[in-house]
RNA sequence: GUGAGCGUAGCUCAGCUGGUGGUAGCACCGGGUUGUGGCCUCGGAGGUCGUGGGUUCAAGUCCCAUCGCUCACCCCA
């Protein structure tokens, strides 16, 4: 019985890792253009942290986390709670009034895996803490859009407002009574949802439920003055930045902590998992976690989903590329080449060499496979003449190069030649 | 937790109503080129047909069980 990775946990093989590195590089660059600084966080946290932030009674906390009950600790299901915990713990708010932070790493969910939905998944998470102005919402959303644009990924943007503790409860009551009147025309899941999570009925996939819900009261009509004003400004500021969006009054978030602005980047190319990135405002959460009364907003991008889209949409990515492949013919030449290769690497070159003493043909093939820009051929003849053949693999031009002096000197002049030549 | 589908070479897959596992494609190794890659050509290696049981003269193929994977539902971070 071969040992395999456990279900829902996936290896990212080298060919795919290239895509991930590219994605991460673009993301870091953009996050930093917006002034965000990286924060690295632990993967395990006290279970209580997630219970208090995500919501004690949510399915996530009740049954979908990787928890060690005897230890009272949990593998983080999302980044925001951990980030805020660290923010509060270290009093980062005293450093500057507004903090922009990002973190990239694995998260865990204990659920049946499906397409674009693994038990270990990865997110790129950005949070802006300490600012409640609608411009900040628009700026953050625009940053998400910029990231997807620069990765070459097309997705639509939907936004909504969930109101605040002032106006949401009223809307909730309104909605529940609306739904109860139509209880018999809703699917069984929605019938149950009326009691457990009525807002969820709004984005049920069942066509019957969808049509029933068309006439449901809109959260956007129920917003209090300040929330209504905030949302209007977010929309206006998105327009000022030229970010296209559509308002989806049915969009709901599963976490208890969201307030006001919520948004999702959506694609139709990933089966049932349409959201590739999502976020929202969480004014009040930091205080609830025992920190200062500061507002916050953030979003997370799902890296697996982005990687799948990059693959589907064939986003160009650089292949592997070695500067030089050293093909030595025979033991004597190999003995000479071995330290030379080491010196070339110290000079900063990416150098490969075969150690199995195979034919030149086989070694040339290998040079092609690692996409080497040049191949240095050293045989007994060359060795005697203190020279070698340098082949440009693209132009197929070859030149004889001297191998004189110490190994370091040889490496030095070779490195210069290879660099000038490419 | 629920439902459906699928497990044949490293990967992608043929294999019709049971009758000896495919010159299949990609990848790998070697020859054609006694010292020159990609293209071409010839050859080679590589398999407990997921596992266990059953039916049968005979099972990759049919039946049962089991494990694994995938997609979807619930939920959604």
XYZ file of C-alpha atoms (C1' of nucleotides) in Angstrom:
499
model
C 0.000 0.000 0.000
C 1.553 3.203 -1.159
C 1.310 6.157 1.167
C -0.671 8.940 -0.355
C -1.494 12.461 0.694
C -4.673 12.562 2.714
C -7.902 13.519 1.073
C -8.327 17.223 0.563
C -4.609 17.932 0.881
C -2.754 18.485 -2.343
C 0.834 18.707 -3.457
C 1.747 21.668 -5.575
C 4.219 20.194 -8.039
C 7.075 22.231 -9.548
C 5.300 23.074 -12.801
C 2.390 24.421 -10.821
C 4.542 26.018 -8.150
C 5.881 28.341 -10.836
C 2.374 29.675 -11.247
C 2.012 30.080 -7.500
C 5.260 31.973 -7.201
C 4.174 34.274 -9.957
C 0.792 34.844 -8.308
C 2.395 35.572 -4.981
C 4.961 37.901 -6.479
C 2.312 39.981 -8.230
C 0.183 40.057 -5.086
C 2.987 41.210 -2.792
C 3.944 43.895 -5.262
C 0.429 45.248 -5.458
C -0.240 45.021 -1.727
C 2.892 46.998 -1.095
C 1.965 49.573 -3.722
C -1.038 50.264 -1.505
C 1.122 50.532 1.575
C 0.296 47.171 3.134
C 2.976 45.400 5.147
C 3.298 41.683 5.574
C 2.446 39.984 8.835
C 3.211 36.283 9.343
C 0.893 34.433 11.637
C 0.699 31.034 13.308
C -1.570 28.375 11.921
C -2.865 27.201 15.285
C -4.937 29.437 17.506
C -7.119 29.023 20.552
C -10.471 27.705 19.446
C -12.140 30.491 21.365
C -10.719 33.075 18.963
C -12.749 31.685 16.075
C -15.792 31.052 18.206
C -15.821 34.704 19.211
C -15.134 36.182 15.780
C -16.814 33.909 13.263
C -19.747 33.174 15.532
C -20.339 30.526 18.150
C -23.394 29.094 16.440
C -22.165 29.030 12.842
C -21.655 25.712 11.086
C -18.040 26.679 10.579
C -17.343 26.735 14.264
C -19.706 23.955 15.200
C -18.489 21.269 12.855
C -16.232 22.416 10.040
C -12.983 23.318 11.739
C -9.925 21.200 12.412
C -10.039 21.345 16.174
C -8.082 19.464 18.824
C -10.780 19.470 21.472
C -8.551 18.212 24.261
C -6.128 21.055 23.669
C -8.669 23.770 22.928
C -6.817 24.736 19.790
C -7.827 24.902 16.145
C -6.133 25.099 12.796
C -7.205 28.458 11.474
C -10.136 28.380 9.061
C -9.538 31.962 7.914
C -7.008 34.713 8.289
C -8.865 37.716 9.640
C -9.367 36.454 13.175
C -5.706 35.524 13.585
C -4.540 38.776 12.116
C -6.727 40.806 14.421
C -5.632 38.764 17.398
C -2.020 39.599 16.604
C -2.926 43.219 15.957
C -4.578 43.517 19.358
C -2.011 41.442 21.215
C 0.891 43.612 20.095
C -0.947 46.922 20.261
C -0.148 47.750 16.656
C -2.713 50.542 16.629
C -0.426 52.786 18.643
C 2.133 52.820 15.823
C -0.067 54.609 13.333
C -3.751 55.442 13.124
C -4.389 53.281 10.080
C -2.695 49.940 9.566
C -2.648 48.061 6.308
C -1.567 44.456 6.684
C -1.431 41.424 4.468
C -0.725 37.770 5.062
C -0.418 34.783 2.764
C -0.722 31.195 3.840
C -2.682 27.995 4.373
C -6.110 27.697 5.978
C -8.060 24.571 6.898
C -11.620 23.386 6.641
C -12.927 20.016 7.696
C -15.366 19.401 4.879
C -15.808 17.151 1.884
C -13.480 18.495 -0.781
C -14.710 19.498 -4.206
C -13.469 21.480 -7.169
C -11.558 24.544 -5.974
C -12.292 23.610 -2.390
C -9.692 21.666 -0.458
C -9.252 20.931 3.206
C -5.984 22.769 3.159
C -6.365 25.814 0.990
C -4.429 29.033 0.666
C -5.429 32.620 0.873
C -3.926 36.018 0.329
C -5.473 38.239 2.933
C -5.401 42.039 3.185
C -6.860 44.092 5.987
C -7.122 47.824 6.555
C -7.639 48.594 10.218
C -8.593 51.930 11.723
C -10.393 53.602 8.841
C -14.115 53.703 8.241
C -14.282 56.123 5.311
C -16.038 54.771 2.216
C -13.008 55.729 0.155
C -11.081 53.047 2.012
C -13.672 50.447 1.014
C -13.434 51.506 -2.618
C -9.658 51.616 -2.507
C -9.443 48.096 -1.105
C -11.905 46.700 -3.613
C -9.994 48.424 -6.399
C -6.823 46.802 -5.150
C -8.442 43.381 -5.453
C -9.501 44.235 -8.960
C -5.988 45.387 -9.824
C -4.566 42.130 -8.572
C -6.871 40.043 -10.730
C -6.231 42.308 -13.710
C -2.485 41.980 -13.418
C -2.797 38.228 -13.098
C -4.829 38.215 -16.294
C -7.951 36.878 -14.654
C -11.399 38.035 -15.602
C -14.063 38.079 -12.929
C -17.095 40.124 -12.124
C -17.482 42.190 -8.991
C -20.598 42.198 -6.859
C -21.145 44.394 -3.868
C -23.765 44.752 -1.204
C -24.258 46.257 2.216
C -25.270 44.234 5.218
C -26.012 47.242 7.384
C -24.984 47.464 10.975
C -26.319 46.405 14.401
C -28.673 49.396 14.188
C -30.474 48.414 11.023
C -29.826 44.751 10.338
C -32.034 43.237 13.059
C -35.026 45.143 11.741
C -34.419 43.894 8.250
C -33.982 40.394 9.527
C -37.383 40.437 11.231
C -38.928 41.855 8.066
C -37.376 39.140 5.973
C -38.342 36.327 8.309
C -41.971 37.302 8.283
C -41.900 37.589 4.491
C -40.380 34.115 4.225
C -42.726 32.534 6.710
C -45.670 33.550 4.542
C -44.160 31.574 1.681
C -42.782 28.737 3.667
C -44.622 26.065 1.666
C -43.178 27.320 -1.600
C -39.552 27.106 -0.502
C -37.253 24.110 -0.682
C -36.652 22.009 2.415
C -33.269 23.552 3.038
C -34.718 27.024 2.909
C -37.550 26.049 5.167
C -34.934 25.164 7.707
C -32.882 28.268 6.932
C -35.735 30.564 7.962
C -34.902 29.622 11.505
C -31.176 29.040 11.283
C -29.931 31.648 8.829
C -32.721 33.523 7.037
C -30.397 35.713 4.967
C -29.120 32.563 3.294
C -32.480 31.977 1.660
C -31.713 35.013 -0.468
C -28.979 33.238 -2.388
C -30.404 29.726 -2.557
C -29.651 28.074 -5.888
C -33.059 26.460 -6.187
C -34.956 28.217 -9.024
C -38.262 28.160 -7.130
C -36.703 29.791 -4.107
C -35.045 32.321 -6.356
C -38.295 33.409 -7.870
C -40.036 33.546 -4.500
C -37.294 35.725 -3.183
C -37.430 38.246 -6.033
C -40.085 40.204 -4.159
C -38.412 39.872 -0.784
C -37.641 43.062 1.081
C -34.221 44.434 0.156
C -31.590 45.058 2.760
C -30.641 48.131 0.795
C -34.053 49.656 1.501
C -33.723 48.870 5.175
C -30.356 50.506 5.814
C -30.173 53.209 8.429
C -29.113 56.699 7.357
C -25.400 56.373 8.019
C -25.171 52.914 6.400
C -27.148 54.078 3.384
C -24.889 57.074 3.026
C -21.773 54.941 3.409
C -22.866 52.505 0.723
C -23.724 55.313 -1.687
C -20.257 56.745 -1.229
C -18.586 53.389 -1.742
C -20.384 53.060 -5.065
C -19.500 56.575 -6.092
C -15.857 56.081 -5.196
C -15.651 52.842 -7.135
C -16.920 54.763 -10.125
C -14.300 57.432 -9.531
C -11.653 54.720 -9.824
C -13.250 53.209 -12.894
C -14.001 49.919 -11.189
C -17.046 48.216 -12.673
C -19.412 46.517 -10.244
C -22.942 45.354 -9.879
C -25.021 45.596 -6.758
C -26.329 42.256 -5.574
C -28.832 42.745 -2.795
C -29.020 38.977 -2.362
C -25.365 38.573 -1.531
C -24.918 37.230 1.969
C -21.925 36.474 4.104
C -21.679 33.468 6.340
C -19.647 35.069 9.053
C -21.344 36.922 11.852
C -18.838 39.712 11.993
C -19.499 41.516 8.726
C -21.060 44.964 8.673
C -21.881 47.367 5.871
C -19.862 46.755 2.716
C -19.425 43.203 1.454
C -18.121 42.165 -1.922
C -17.153 39.165 -4.014
C -15.165 38.587 -7.154
C -17.032 35.945 -9.105
C -16.325 33.655 -12.028
C -18.423 31.138 -13.880
C -15.462 28.949 -14.749
C -14.993 26.997 -11.538
C -18.106 24.876 -11.262
C -19.950 25.380 -8.019
C -17.253 27.529 -6.488
C -17.921 30.888 -8.039
C -16.167 33.176 -5.596
C -12.448 33.657 -6.115
C -12.130 36.413 -3.573
C -14.420 37.964 -1.049
C -14.414 40.341 1.834
C -16.158 43.033 3.734
C -16.212 45.488 6.544
C -16.187 44.371 10.163
C -16.619 47.460 12.306
C -17.011 46.344 15.894
C -15.175 43.053 15.624
C -11.890 44.296 17.036
C -13.601 45.647 20.105
C -15.528 42.413 20.427
C -12.223 40.550 20.505
C -11.029 42.699 23.374
C -9.166 45.301 21.363
C -9.628 49.022 20.805
C -12.828 50.226 19.149
C -11.451 50.405 15.641
C -13.211 49.735 12.362
C -11.759 47.391 9.779
C -12.231 46.007 6.310
C -10.480 43.281 4.400
C -10.674 40.581 1.803
C -9.132 37.236 0.996
C -8.311 35.758 -2.384
C -8.456 31.986 -2.807
C -5.136 30.929 -4.289
C -6.201 27.487 -5.508
C -9.049 29.055 -7.403
C -6.831 31.716 -8.924
C -4.292 29.052 -9.891
C -7.028 27.039 -11.600
C -8.138 30.086 -13.541
C -4.584 30.975 -14.498
C -4.254 27.476 -15.879
C -7.588 27.587 -17.695
C -7.010 31.045 -19.074
C -3.448 30.108 -19.947
C -1.862 33.032 -18.214
C 1.697 33.190 -19.492
C 4.306 32.163 -17.009
C 8.068 31.848 -17.259
C 9.367 28.314 -17.673
C 12.459 27.000 -15.935
C 15.633 28.351 -17.412
C 19.211 27.450 -16.629
C 22.001 29.722 -17.761
C 24.386 26.922 -18.532
C 24.532 23.163 -18.832
C 27.956 21.625 -18.522
C 28.397 18.445 -20.552
C 31.546 16.595 -19.587
C 32.685 13.611 -21.620
C 34.534 11.024 -19.640
C 35.689 10.805 -16.068
C 38.661 13.101 -16.469
C 36.602 15.910 -17.971
C 33.934 15.402 -15.331
C 36.573 15.735 -12.644
C 37.593 19.054 -14.101
C 34.044 20.297 -14.640
C 32.786 19.465 -11.163
C 34.563 22.244 -9.238
C 34.129 24.582 -12.189
C 30.354 24.213 -11.956
C 30.521 25.038 -8.280
C 32.488 28.204 -8.943
C 30.080 29.236 -11.695
C 27.229 28.933 -9.228
C 29.137 31.102 -6.789
C 29.310 33.669 -9.581
C 25.528 33.656 -9.566
C 24.821 31.511 -12.595
C 22.175 28.794 -12.727
C 24.198 25.809 -13.769
C 23.287 22.148 -14.292
C 25.539 19.189 -14.878
C 24.958 15.500 -15.385
C 26.896 13.123 -13.156
C 26.001 9.794 -14.717
C 28.566 9.904 -17.530
C 26.047 9.568 -20.304
C 26.613 10.158 -23.993
C 26.910 13.683 -25.334
C 23.674 13.212 -27.153
C 21.907 12.313 -23.957
C 23.464 15.246 -22.155
C 22.473 17.643 -24.916
C 18.957 16.372 -24.627
C 19.019 17.026 -20.929
C 20.346 20.528 -21.570
C 17.374 21.125 -23.798
C 15.026 19.767 -21.188
C 16.220 22.162 -18.483
C 15.981 24.925 -21.055
C 19.635 25.893 -20.766
C 20.663 29.026 -22.615
C 24.152 27.630 -23.209
C 25.941 24.331 -23.051
C 29.613 23.992 -22.265
C 31.117 20.889 -23.790
C 34.315 19.548 -22.290
C 35.968 16.412 -23.657
C 39.448 14.997 -23.482
C 40.563 16.868 -26.610
C 39.405 20.189 -25.216
C 40.873 19.449 -21.833
C 44.308 18.853 -23.343
C 44.097 22.142 -25.229
C 42.861 23.893 -22.048
C 39.671 24.934 -23.784
C 36.040 24.014 -24.146
C 33.168 24.512 -26.559
C 30.453 26.960 -25.627
C 27.233 26.418 -27.524
C 24.404 28.896 -27.660
C 21.398 26.606 -27.560
C 19.085 29.013 -29.284
C 21.260 30.148 -32.193
C 23.185 26.831 -32.277
C 26.366 28.846 -32.649
C 29.476 27.425 -31.023
C 32.735 28.985 -30.047
C 35.903 27.699 -28.498
C 36.623 29.256 -25.145
C 39.845 29.073 -23.182
C 40.018 27.291 -19.853
C 43.101 28.788 -18.301
C 44.267 29.797 -14.886
C 42.679 28.730 -11.617
C 39.181 27.317 -11.476
C 37.957 30.637 -10.148
C 39.516 32.476 -13.045
C 38.018 30.022 -15.523
C 34.625 30.461 -13.934
C 34.966 34.206 -13.976
C 35.657 34.526 -17.668
C 33.087 31.883 -18.535
C 30.415 33.617 -16.512
C 31.163 36.888 -18.237
C 30.974 35.224 -21.628
C 27.675 33.537 -20.836
C 26.181 36.758 -19.553
C 27.351 38.835 -22.539
C 26.060 36.192 -24.848
C 22.511 36.080 -23.556
C -23.642 14.158 7.074
C -26.304 13.232 1.858
C -26.259 11.912 -3.495
C -24.038 10.533 -8.120
C -19.880 9.047 -11.053
C -15.100 6.912 -11.641
C -10.533 3.542 -10.191
C -6.344 -0.247 -16.557
C 1.680 2.031 -17.398
C 4.631 8.059 -14.231
C 0.377 11.076 -16.923
C -4.056 11.044 -20.473
C -6.906 7.107 -21.922
C -8.771 2.466 -25.578
C -10.500 -2.318 -24.229
C -18.086 -3.583 -27.924
C -22.702 -8.325 -25.765
C -17.116 -12.318 -20.330
C -12.511 -15.750 -24.353
C -4.312 -14.726 -23.679
C -3.609 -6.758 -20.918
C -3.114 -1.958 -25.935
C 2.685 -1.563 -32.139
C -2.301 3.912 -28.293
C -0.642 9.282 -27.176
C 2.645 12.135 -23.798
C 6.907 11.326 -20.675
C 11.388 8.111 -19.843
C 15.920 5.105 -21.780
C 18.871 3.621 -26.089
C 20.188 3.307 -31.509
C 20.142 5.848 -36.379
C 24.692 10.514 -35.856
C 31.959 5.739 -32.724
C 31.504 13.845 -29.576
C 26.167 17.819 -30.444
C 19.446 19.096 -27.984
C 14.324 20.419 -30.006
C 11.990 17.615 -35.605
C 12.090 12.694 -37.732
C 12.846 7.380 -37.469
C 13.746 2.504 -35.215
C 13.907 -0.112 -30.783
C 13.418 -0.706 -25.262
C 11.778 -0.518 -20.403
C 7.563 0.124 -17.596
C 1.080 -3.253 -15.138
C -0.649 -7.362 -8.371
C -6.368 -3.980 -14.590
C -7.508 -0.170 -6.460
C -8.283 -4.431 -2.836
C -11.011 -8.857 -1.100
C -14.680 -12.311 -2.070
C -18.449 -14.536 -5.445
C -20.640 -16.432 -10.319
C -18.226 -19.096 -14.533
C -14.599 -23.992 -18.083
C -12.915 -18.767 -18.402
C -13.588 -12.071 -15.170
C -10.231 -5.738 -16.742
C -15.377 -6.914 -18.364
C -20.914 -9.630 -14.455
C -22.417 -9.588 -8.832
C -21.268 -8.257 -3.606
C -18.223 -5.921 -0.187
C -14.339 -2.676 0.918
C -10.823 1.214 0.180
C -9.581 5.402 -2.706
C -10.657 9.515 -5.895
C -13.929 13.102 -8.291
C -18.128 16.182 -8.741
C -22.433 18.044 -6.515
C -25.682 18.987 -2.035
C -25.503 20.939 3.117
C -22.184 24.910 4.557
C -19.113 28.622 2.676
C -13.939 30.904 5.329
